[in-house]
């Protein structure tokens, strides 16, 4: 199976529509790449209350090409062609919150049903075949029976992660299952500033939210190898009891429930959204240590737009630049050879994106969170005011913190937390 890109788009990469980039994984000695396909999708249609645009990036891992293709096709059918989603009126501010809940629920349901359908349609028959092979192998393990069993287990081990963005009548929604990343950009109060922040929830075992979920499932997060949420991946889901590192879990450690953000009203201040494959984010971390991933890749993207004056081809140029830097470090012996493909999707959020980025040199300000969350650092000056009233409040807060720490310590759940 070749490590190729499957593109499912209603239009070619073009200004103000979408752009994408893809660098395939290197081929091994048998002329077969190590990883499976990436799927990039762009769909657009007119609905009852406006335009529905759908962007998705699906990445297979551990022989996950079958999973990835199933997920891509199923999500398009369950979400993009779902009139219950497309025909919702997202422009009415009075009902916006209710609409957001409906869309969030529908998207989560689509992810869960897509995963369930995959196991029913693609895995059940393979498991039946595997059972017969195990019975034969138990009687007499030959080289052929060992090879057949290994090949079958390779089929059911595959998984895939997916991140998608939907714009329904100028309202943006982002859904993520796995360790792909979305970065959103917005022009600041100073027009020469471009603010960037992560707009997706990362599903890896070192994230605080995932640590809590995994511990409640009776799993040591350190034993989770790979994304903590994904599609497929039999040996970390239904077949977890066969996995030595997580077989004592109380429930399936890896789930498919996505994190859905939105809706966000897209006004003229928003610029673009980037969807990064897991391998792309990891590649940037390997070559860039001084800046955040978001700051690094957005600066590359903006530089290309300013130089070329066009969105088309920008994503590919960014990926090739990153790939070249990786190759230099690999040749110098600082990194192991690249084993995965790199993929990037650009979602333009402004019709004048090129002019907006070219009119002045933008300074990139990477933030930890979006507009709906509290910044990493806040003003504590009022907390330290020297008055009897504030002293009482400080004492009360410190007592509560000490109580919470003691509670977690007694339950042996207190773990060190490092700042991002």
Short mmCIF file of C-alpha atoms in Angstrom, two decimals:
data_model
loop_
_atom_site.label_atom_id
_atom_site.label_comp_id
_atom_site.label_asym_id
_atom_site.label_seq_id
_atom_site.Cartn_x
_atom_site.Cartn_y
_atom_site.Cartn_z
CA UNK A 1 0.00 0.00 0.00
CA UNK A 2 1.52 3.28 -1.06
CA UNK A 3 1.71 6.31 1.17
CA UNK A 4 -0.24 8.60 -1.10
CA UNK A 5 -2.58 11.52 -0.68
CA UNK A 6 -6.28 11.04 -1.33
CA UNK A 7 -7.78 14.40 -2.28
CA UNK A 8 -11.55 14.79 -2.24
CA UNK A 9 -12.23 18.39 -3.19
CA UNK A 10 -14.94 20.33 -5.00
CA UNK A 11 -12.33 22.73 -6.40
CA UNK A 12 -8.63 22.94 -7.11
CA UNK A 13 -6.41 24.73 -4.64
CA UNK A 14 -7.05 28.42 -5.28
CA UNK A 15 -7.11 31.84 -3.67
CA UNK A 16 -9.93 32.43 -1.18
CA UNK A 17 -11.12 28.79 -1.36
CA UNK A 18 -8.58 26.48 0.20
CA UNK A 19 -4.99 25.36 -0.12
CA UNK A 20 -3.15 22.23 0.91
CA UNK A 21 0.33 20.74 1.00
CA UNK A 22 1.63 17.19 1.15
CA UNK A 23 5.10 15.67 1.46
CA UNK A 24 5.01 11.86 1.21
CA UNK A 25 6.87 9.53 3.51
CA UNK A 26 10.14 8.15 2.14
CA UNK A 27 10.09 4.71 0.58
CA UNK A 28 11.86 1.83 2.26
CA UNK A 29 14.05 -0.80 0.62
CA UNK A 30 11.05 -2.74 -0.71
CA UNK A 31 9.76 0.42 -2.39
CA UNK A 32 6.89 0.59 0.10
CA UNK A 33 6.49 3.59 2.43
CA UNK A 34 6.23 3.06 6.16
CA UNK A 35 3.00 4.94 6.77
CA UNK A 36 -0.43 4.88 5.12
CA UNK A 37 -2.42 7.56 3.33
CA UNK A 38 -3.49 11.02 4.34
CA UNK A 39 -6.90 12.26 3.21
CA UNK A 40 -7.62 15.92 2.53
CA UNK A 41 -11.19 17.00 1.86
CA UNK A 42 -12.85 20.23 0.85
CA UNK A 43 -16.58 20.39 0.13
CA UNK A 44 -18.91 23.32 -0.40
CA UNK A 45 -22.64 23.59 -1.06
CA UNK A 46 -25.45 26.08 -0.76
CA UNK A 47 -27.92 25.33 2.01
CA UNK A 48 -31.19 26.83 3.18
CA UNK A 49 -29.54 29.62 5.17
CA UNK A 50 -26.24 30.13 3.36
CA UNK A 51 -23.04 28.35 2.35
CA UNK A 52 -21.79 25.20 4.07
CA UNK A 53 -18.02 24.68 3.72
CA UNK A 54 -16.39 21.49 4.99
CA UNK A 55 -12.64 20.95 5.39
CA UNK A 56 -11.09 17.76 6.79
CA UNK A 57 -7.69 16.20 7.32
CA UNK A 58 -7.57 12.46 8.11
CA UNK A 59 -4.30 10.68 8.87
CA UNK A 60 -3.86 6.93 9.15
CA UNK A 61 -1.24 5.30 11.37
CA UNK A 62 0.03 1.74 11.91
CA UNK A 63 -1.33 0.45 8.60
CA UNK A 64 -4.36 2.71 8.94
CA UNK A 65 -5.11 3.32 5.27
CA UNK A 66 -8.38 1.34 5.41
CA UNK A 67 -9.52 3.20 8.53
CA UNK A 68 -8.58 6.60 7.10
CA UNK A 69 -10.46 6.06 3.85
CA UNK A 70 -13.54 4.77 5.68
CA UNK A 71 -13.48 7.75 8.07
CA UNK A 72 -13.10 10.30 5.28
CA UNK A 73 -16.01 8.95 3.26
CA UNK A 74 -18.26 8.44 6.28
CA UNK A 75 -17.74 11.90 7.80
CA UNK A 76 -18.58 13.58 4.51
CA UNK A 77 -21.84 11.63 4.33
CA UNK A 78 -22.78 11.99 8.00
CA UNK A 79 -21.86 15.65 8.43
CA UNK A 80 -21.50 17.53 5.15
CA UNK A 81 -24.55 15.98 3.46
CA UNK A 82 -26.59 16.10 6.67
CA UNK A 83 -29.37 18.65 6.03
CA UNK A 84 -30.16 18.74 9.74
CA UNK A 85 -26.78 20.46 10.12
CA UNK A 86 -26.55 22.40 6.87
CA UNK A 87 -30.00 23.95 7.10
CA UNK A 88 -29.61 25.27 10.64
CA UNK A 89 -29.83 29.05 10.90
CA UNK A 90 -26.50 30.08 12.43
CA UNK A 91 -27.02 33.80 11.76
CA UNK A 92 -29.64 34.36 14.48
CA UNK A 93 -27.81 35.50 17.60
CA UNK A 94 -30.81 34.68 19.80
CA UNK A 95 -30.65 30.98 18.91
CA UNK A 96 -26.90 30.69 18.25
CA UNK A 97 -26.13 28.90 21.51
CA UNK A 98 -28.85 26.33 20.90
CA UNK A 99 -27.64 25.80 17.32
CA UNK A 100 -24.08 25.31 18.58
CA UNK A 101 -25.26 22.56 20.92
CA UNK A 102 -27.19 20.85 18.13
CA UNK A 103 -24.18 20.90 15.81
CA UNK A 104 -21.79 19.74 18.53
CA UNK A 105 -24.08 16.82 19.37
CA UNK A 106 -24.52 15.87 15.70
CA UNK A 107 -20.77 15.95 15.03
CA UNK A 108 -19.97 13.81 18.08
CA UNK A 109 -22.66 11.34 17.05
CA UNK A 110 -21.19 11.19 13.52
CA UNK A 111 -17.71 10.39 14.84
CA UNK A 112 -18.96 7.67 17.17
CA UNK A 113 -21.18 6.02 14.55
CA UNK A 114 -18.40 6.18 11.95
CA UNK A 115 -16.08 4.29 14.28
CA UNK A 116 -18.76 1.75 15.16
CA UNK A 117 -19.54 1.17 11.48
CA UNK A 118 -15.86 0.62 10.77
CA UNK A 119 -15.60 -2.16 13.34
CA UNK A 120 -18.85 -3.75 12.16
CA UNK A 121 -18.11 -3.55 8.44
CA UNK A 122 -14.33 -3.93 8.28
CA UNK A 123 -13.11 -5.63 11.45
CA UNK A 124 -15.67 -8.26 12.49
CA UNK A 125 -14.96 -10.45 9.45
CA UNK A 126 -11.20 -10.10 9.97
CA UNK A 127 -11.59 -11.11 13.63
CA UNK A 128 -13.49 -14.22 12.56
CA UNK A 129 -10.68 -15.05 10.14
CA UNK A 130 -8.13 -14.44 12.88
CA UNK A 131 -9.90 -16.82 15.24
CA UNK A 132 -9.64 -19.62 12.68
CA UNK A 133 -5.97 -18.85 12.14
CA UNK A 134 -5.35 -18.94 15.90
CA UNK A 135 -6.99 -22.36 16.15
CA UNK A 136 -4.73 -23.67 13.37
CA UNK A 137 -1.64 -22.09 14.92
CA UNK A 138 -2.44 -23.56 18.34
CA UNK A 139 -2.41 -27.06 16.83
CA UNK A 140 0.78 -26.53 14.85
CA UNK A 141 2.62 -23.25 14.44
CA UNK A 142 4.26 -23.20 11.03
CA UNK A 143 5.99 -20.35 9.26
CA UNK A 144 3.00 -19.92 6.94
CA UNK A 145 0.46 -19.89 9.78
CA UNK A 146 2.60 -17.40 11.70
CA UNK A 147 2.81 -15.11 8.66
CA UNK A 148 -0.95 -15.31 8.04
CA UNK A 149 -1.75 -14.51 11.66
CA UNK A 150 0.72 -11.61 11.73
CA UNK A 151 -0.75 -10.14 8.55
CA UNK A 152 -4.28 -10.39 9.94
CA UNK A 153 -3.31 -8.72 13.22
CA UNK A 154 -1.60 -6.00 11.22
CA UNK A 155 -4.93 -5.26 9.53
CA UNK A 156 -6.86 -4.77 12.77
CA UNK A 157 -4.15 -2.70 14.47
CA UNK A 158 -4.57 0.28 12.14
CA UNK A 159 -6.01 3.56 13.34
CA UNK A 160 -6.67 7.08 12.11
CA UNK A 161 -7.06 10.58 13.53
CA UNK A 162 -9.21 13.31 12.04
CA UNK A 163 -9.62 17.05 12.35
CA UNK A 164 -12.26 19.03 10.51
CA UNK A 165 -13.46 22.59 10.16
CA UNK A 166 -16.96 23.64 9.14
CA UNK A 167 -18.09 27.10 8.17
CA UNK A 168 -21.86 27.34 8.14
CA UNK A 169 -23.04 30.76 7.07
CA UNK A 170 -19.99 32.55 8.52
CA UNK A 171 -19.97 30.51 11.75
CA UNK A 172 -16.90 28.32 12.37
CA UNK A 173 -16.81 24.92 14.08
CA UNK A 174 -13.71 22.76 14.63
CA UNK A 175 -13.81 19.09 15.62
CA UNK A 176 -10.77 17.01 16.49
CA UNK A 177 -10.22 13.37 17.41
CA UNK A 178 -6.55 12.63 17.97
CA UNK A 179 -3.31 14.58 17.87
CA UNK A 180 -3.82 16.76 14.81
CA UNK A 181 -3.76 20.50 15.49
CA UNK A 182 -5.69 23.58 14.34
CA UNK A 183 -4.21 27.09 14.56
CA UNK A 184 -6.50 30.10 14.12
CA UNK A 185 -5.25 33.59 13.24
CA UNK A 186 -6.81 36.98 13.80
CA UNK A 187 -5.69 40.56 13.17
CA UNK A 188 -5.09 42.34 16.48
CA UNK A 189 -6.17 45.80 17.58
CA UNK A 190 -2.89 46.90 16.06
CA UNK A 191 -3.29 46.00 12.35
CA UNK A 192 0.41 45.10 12.23
CA UNK A 193 -0.14 42.29 14.73
CA UNK A 194 -1.36 38.81 13.83
CA UNK A 195 -2.57 36.80 16.81
CA UNK A 196 -2.40 33.02 16.59
CA UNK A 197 -3.81 30.46 18.98
CA UNK A 198 -4.53 26.77 19.11
CA UNK A 199 -8.20 26.17 18.31
CA UNK A 200 -8.29 22.41 18.87
CA UNK A 201 -7.96 20.08 21.83
CA UNK A 202 -4.96 17.76 21.69
CA UNK A 203 -5.58 14.11 22.53
CA UNK A 204 -2.31 12.72 23.83
CA UNK A 205 -1.61 10.92 27.09
CA UNK A 206 0.43 13.80 28.57
CA UNK A 207 -2.48 16.29 28.35
CA UNK A 208 -4.14 17.02 31.71
CA UNK A 209 -7.66 16.25 30.52
CA UNK A 210 -6.57 12.95 28.98
CA UNK A 211 -4.55 11.99 32.06
CA UNK A 212 -7.71 12.34 34.15
CA UNK A 213 -9.84 10.37 31.68
CA UNK A 214 -7.30 7.55 31.39
CA UNK A 215 -6.83 7.28 35.14
CA UNK A 216 -10.58 6.98 35.60
CA UNK A 217 -10.45 4.11 33.08
CA UNK A 218 -7.86 2.43 35.28
CA UNK A 219 -4.94 3.04 32.92
CA UNK A 220 -1.51 4.51 33.53
CA UNK A 221 -1.25 7.27 30.88
CA UNK A 222 2.40 6.37 30.38
CA UNK A 223 1.26 3.07 28.88
CA UNK A 224 -0.69 4.74 26.08
CA UNK A 225 1.42 4.71 22.92
CA UNK A 226 0.00 7.00 20.27
CA UNK A 227 -3.03 9.32 20.27
CA UNK A 228 -5.37 8.79 23.21
CA UNK A 229 -8.41 9.21 20.94
CA UNK A 230 -8.76 7.89 17.40
CA UNK A 231 -10.75 5.80 14.94
CA UNK A 232 -10.09 2.07 14.63
CA UNK A 233 -7.08 0.73 16.56
CA UNK A 234 -8.53 -2.61 17.75
CA UNK A 235 -5.82 -3.46 20.29
CA UNK A 236 -6.36 -0.23 22.23
CA UNK A 237 -10.16 -0.39 22.07
CA UNK A 238 -12.29 -3.55 21.88
CA UNK A 239 -9.20 -5.75 22.06
CA UNK A 240 -7.43 -3.87 24.86
CA UNK A 241 -7.51 -7.01 27.03
CA UNK A 242 -5.02 -8.53 24.55
CA UNK A 243 -2.64 -5.60 24.97
CA UNK A 244 -0.17 -6.39 27.81
CA UNK A 245 0.38 -2.74 28.78
CA UNK A 246 -3.32 -1.87 29.21
CA UNK A 247 -5.09 -5.22 29.69
CA UNK A 248 -6.04 -4.39 33.30
CA UNK A 249 -8.06 -1.32 32.25
CA UNK A 250 -11.59 -0.96 33.60
CA UNK A 251 -12.88 0.23 30.21
CA UNK A 252 -11.62 0.85 26.68
CA UNK A 253 -8.72 3.28 27.21
CA UNK A 254 -8.84 4.86 23.77
CA UNK A 255 -12.11 6.47 22.66
CA UNK A 256 -13.32 8.25 19.54
CA UNK A 257 -15.35 11.12 21.03
CA UNK A 258 -14.15 14.36 19.40
CA UNK A 259 -13.63 17.72 21.03
CA UNK A 260 -15.83 20.26 19.23
CA UNK A 261 -15.13 24.00 19.42
CA UNK A 262 -17.54 26.65 18.18
CA UNK A 263 -19.45 28.25 16.87
CA UNK A 264 -17.29 31.25 16.34
CA UNK A 265 -18.64 34.17 14.34
CA UNK A 266 -16.08 34.81 11.59
CA UNK A 267 -15.79 38.56 11.02
CA UNK A 268 -13.37 40.64 8.95
CA UNK A 269 -10.69 40.41 11.66
CA UNK A 270 -10.14 36.68 11.18
CA UNK A 271 -7.50 35.73 8.65
CA UNK A 272 -6.99 31.97 8.20
CA UNK A 273 -7.07 28.58 9.90
CA UNK A 274 -4.35 25.92 9.55
CA UNK A 275 -4.98 22.19 10.02
CA UNK A 276 -1.77 20.26 10.75
CA UNK A 277 -1.24 16.51 10.63
CA UNK A 278 0.28 15.00 13.81
CA UNK A 279 3.57 14.32 12.04
CA UNK A 280 3.85 17.95 10.90
CA UNK A 281 3.54 19.29 14.43
CA UNK A 282 6.12 16.76 15.63
CA UNK A 283 8.47 17.67 12.77
CA UNK A 284 8.39 21.35 13.71
CA UNK A 285 9.18 20.50 17.33
CA UNK A 286 12.26 18.62 16.13
CA UNK A 287 13.69 21.51 14.12
CA UNK A 288 12.51 24.54 16.12
CA UNK A 289 13.07 24.88 19.86
CA UNK A 290 12.90 28.64 20.42
CA UNK A 291 9.40 29.35 19.12
CA UNK A 292 6.01 27.75 19.51
CA UNK A 293 4.81 25.50 16.70
CA UNK A 294 2.03 27.96 15.84
CA UNK A 295 4.38 30.94 15.65
CA UNK A 296 6.89 29.06 13.50
CA UNK A 297 4.53 27.69 10.85
CA UNK A 298 2.37 30.81 10.64
CA UNK A 299 5.47 32.96 10.11
CA UNK A 300 6.54 30.67 7.25
CA UNK A 301 3.07 30.88 5.73
CA UNK A 302 2.84 34.67 6.00
CA UNK A 303 6.34 35.10 4.55
CA UNK A 304 5.38 33.06 1.49
CA UNK A 305 2.18 35.07 0.93
CA UNK A 306 4.12 38.33 1.16
CA UNK A 307 6.78 37.13 -1.28
CA UNK A 308 4.54 35.43 -3.86
CA UNK A 309 1.34 37.48 -3.53
CA UNK A 310 -0.84 34.40 -3.79
CA UNK A 311 -2.41 31.80 -1.52
CA UNK A 312 -2.11 29.04 -4.09
CA UNK A 313 0.93 26.88 -3.43
CA UNK A 314 1.66 28.47 -0.06
CA UNK A 315 0.95 25.32 1.96
CA UNK A 316 3.17 23.19 -0.27
CA UNK A 317 5.99 25.74 -0.05
CA UNK A 318 5.74 25.75 3.75
CA UNK A 319 5.91 21.95 3.93
CA UNK A 320 8.87 21.76 1.57
CA UNK A 321 10.72 24.36 3.65
CA UNK A 322 10.11 22.32 6.81
CA UNK A 323 11.09 19.11 5.04
CA UNK A 324 14.36 20.67 3.84
CA UNK A 325 15.25 21.74 7.38
CA UNK A 326 14.51 18.23 8.60
CA UNK A 327 16.73 16.74 5.92
CA UNK A 328 19.63 19.00 6.92
CA UNK A 329 19.40 17.84 10.54
CA UNK A 330 19.05 14.22 9.42
CA UNK A 331 22.16 14.46 7.22
CA UNK A 332 24.05 16.05 10.12
CA UNK A 333 23.11 13.07 12.26
CA UNK A 334 20.97 15.10 14.67
CA UNK A 335 17.70 13.38 13.76
CA UNK A 336 16.55 9.97 12.64
CA UNK A 337 15.23 9.73 9.06
CA UNK A 338 11.65 10.88 8.55
CA UNK A 339 9.19 7.96 8.59
CA UNK A 340 5.89 9.73 8.06
CA UNK A 341 4.23 12.00 5.53
CA UNK A 342 3.51 15.66 6.26
CA UNK A 343 0.19 17.30 5.41
CA UNK A 344 -1.32 20.76 5.87
CA UNK A 345 -4.69 22.31 5.03
CA UNK A 346 -5.30 26.07 4.80
CA UNK A 347 -8.80 27.40 5.46
CA UNK A 348 -9.07 31.05 4.33
CA UNK A 349 -11.39 33.08 6.57
CA UNK A 350 -11.09 36.39 4.76
CA UNK A 351 -11.71 37.16 1.08
CA UNK A 352 -8.88 39.69 1.17
CA UNK A 353 -6.38 37.37 2.85
CA UNK A 354 -3.52 38.10 0.44
CA UNK A 355 -3.94 41.89 0.58
CA UNK A 356 -4.39 41.71 4.35
CA UNK A 357 -1.07 39.93 4.84
CA UNK A 358 0.85 41.98 2.27
CA UNK A 359 -0.20 45.48 3.28
CA UNK A 360 2.24 45.54 6.21
CA UNK A 361 4.78 43.29 7.87
CA UNK A 362 2.91 41.37 10.56
CA UNK A 363 4.41 40.43 13.91
CA UNK A 364 3.15 37.03 15.06
CA UNK A 365 1.85 36.75 18.62
CA UNK A 366 1.25 33.14 19.63
CA UNK A 367 -1.32 32.70 22.38
CA UNK A 368 -2.16 29.57 24.32
CA UNK A 369 -5.91 29.82 23.90
CA UNK A 370 -8.67 31.41 21.90
CA UNK A 371 -10.94 34.35 22.63
CA UNK A 372 -13.29 32.31 24.79
CA UNK A 373 -10.67 31.35 27.38
CA UNK A 374 -8.53 33.12 29.95
CA UNK A 375 -4.98 34.02 28.92
CA UNK A 376 -2.13 32.13 30.57
CA UNK A 377 -1.16 35.12 32.74
CA UNK A 378 -3.54 37.46 34.53
CA UNK A 379 -3.14 40.54 36.74
CA UNK A 380 -2.84 39.45 40.40
CA UNK A 381 -2.08 42.93 41.75
CA UNK A 382 -5.46 43.19 43.50
CA UNK A 383 -4.81 39.88 45.24
CA UNK A 384 -1.77 41.33 47.02
CA UNK A 385 -3.39 44.58 48.20
CA UNK A 386 -2.54 45.06 51.89
CA UNK A 387 -6.00 45.39 53.47
CA UNK A 388 -7.71 43.27 56.16
CA UNK A 389 -10.40 42.23 53.66
CA UNK A 390 -7.88 40.96 51.09
CA UNK A 391 -5.84 39.26 53.80
CA UNK A 392 -8.93 37.27 54.81
CA UNK A 393 -9.54 36.31 51.18
CA UNK A 394 -5.90 35.24 50.76
CA UNK A 395 -6.10 33.07 53.85
CA UNK A 396 -9.33 31.49 52.63
CA UNK A 397 -7.91 30.76 49.16
CA UNK A 398 -4.67 29.30 50.54
CA UNK A 399 -6.63 27.06 52.91
CA UNK A 400 -8.77 25.76 50.06
CA UNK A 401 -5.71 25.05 47.91
CA UNK A 402 -4.06 23.16 50.78
CA UNK A 403 -7.25 21.15 51.28
CA UNK A 404 -7.45 20.19 47.60
CA UNK A 405 -3.78 19.18 47.51
CA UNK A 406 -4.24 17.00 50.58
CA UNK A 407 -7.31 15.36 49.05
CA UNK A 408 -5.44 14.44 45.87
CA UNK A 409 -2.41 13.32 47.84
CA UNK A 410 -4.51 10.95 49.91
CA UNK A 411 -5.97 9.48 46.73
CA UNK A 412 -2.48 9.25 45.21
CA UNK A 413 -3.60 11.24 42.19
CA UNK A 414 -1.40 14.28 42.61
CA UNK A 415 1.04 14.54 39.71
CA UNK A 416 3.51 17.26 38.78
CA UNK A 417 2.19 19.63 36.13
CA UNK A 418 4.60 21.49 33.86
CA UNK A 419 3.73 24.83 32.31
CA UNK A 420 3.21 24.94 28.53
#
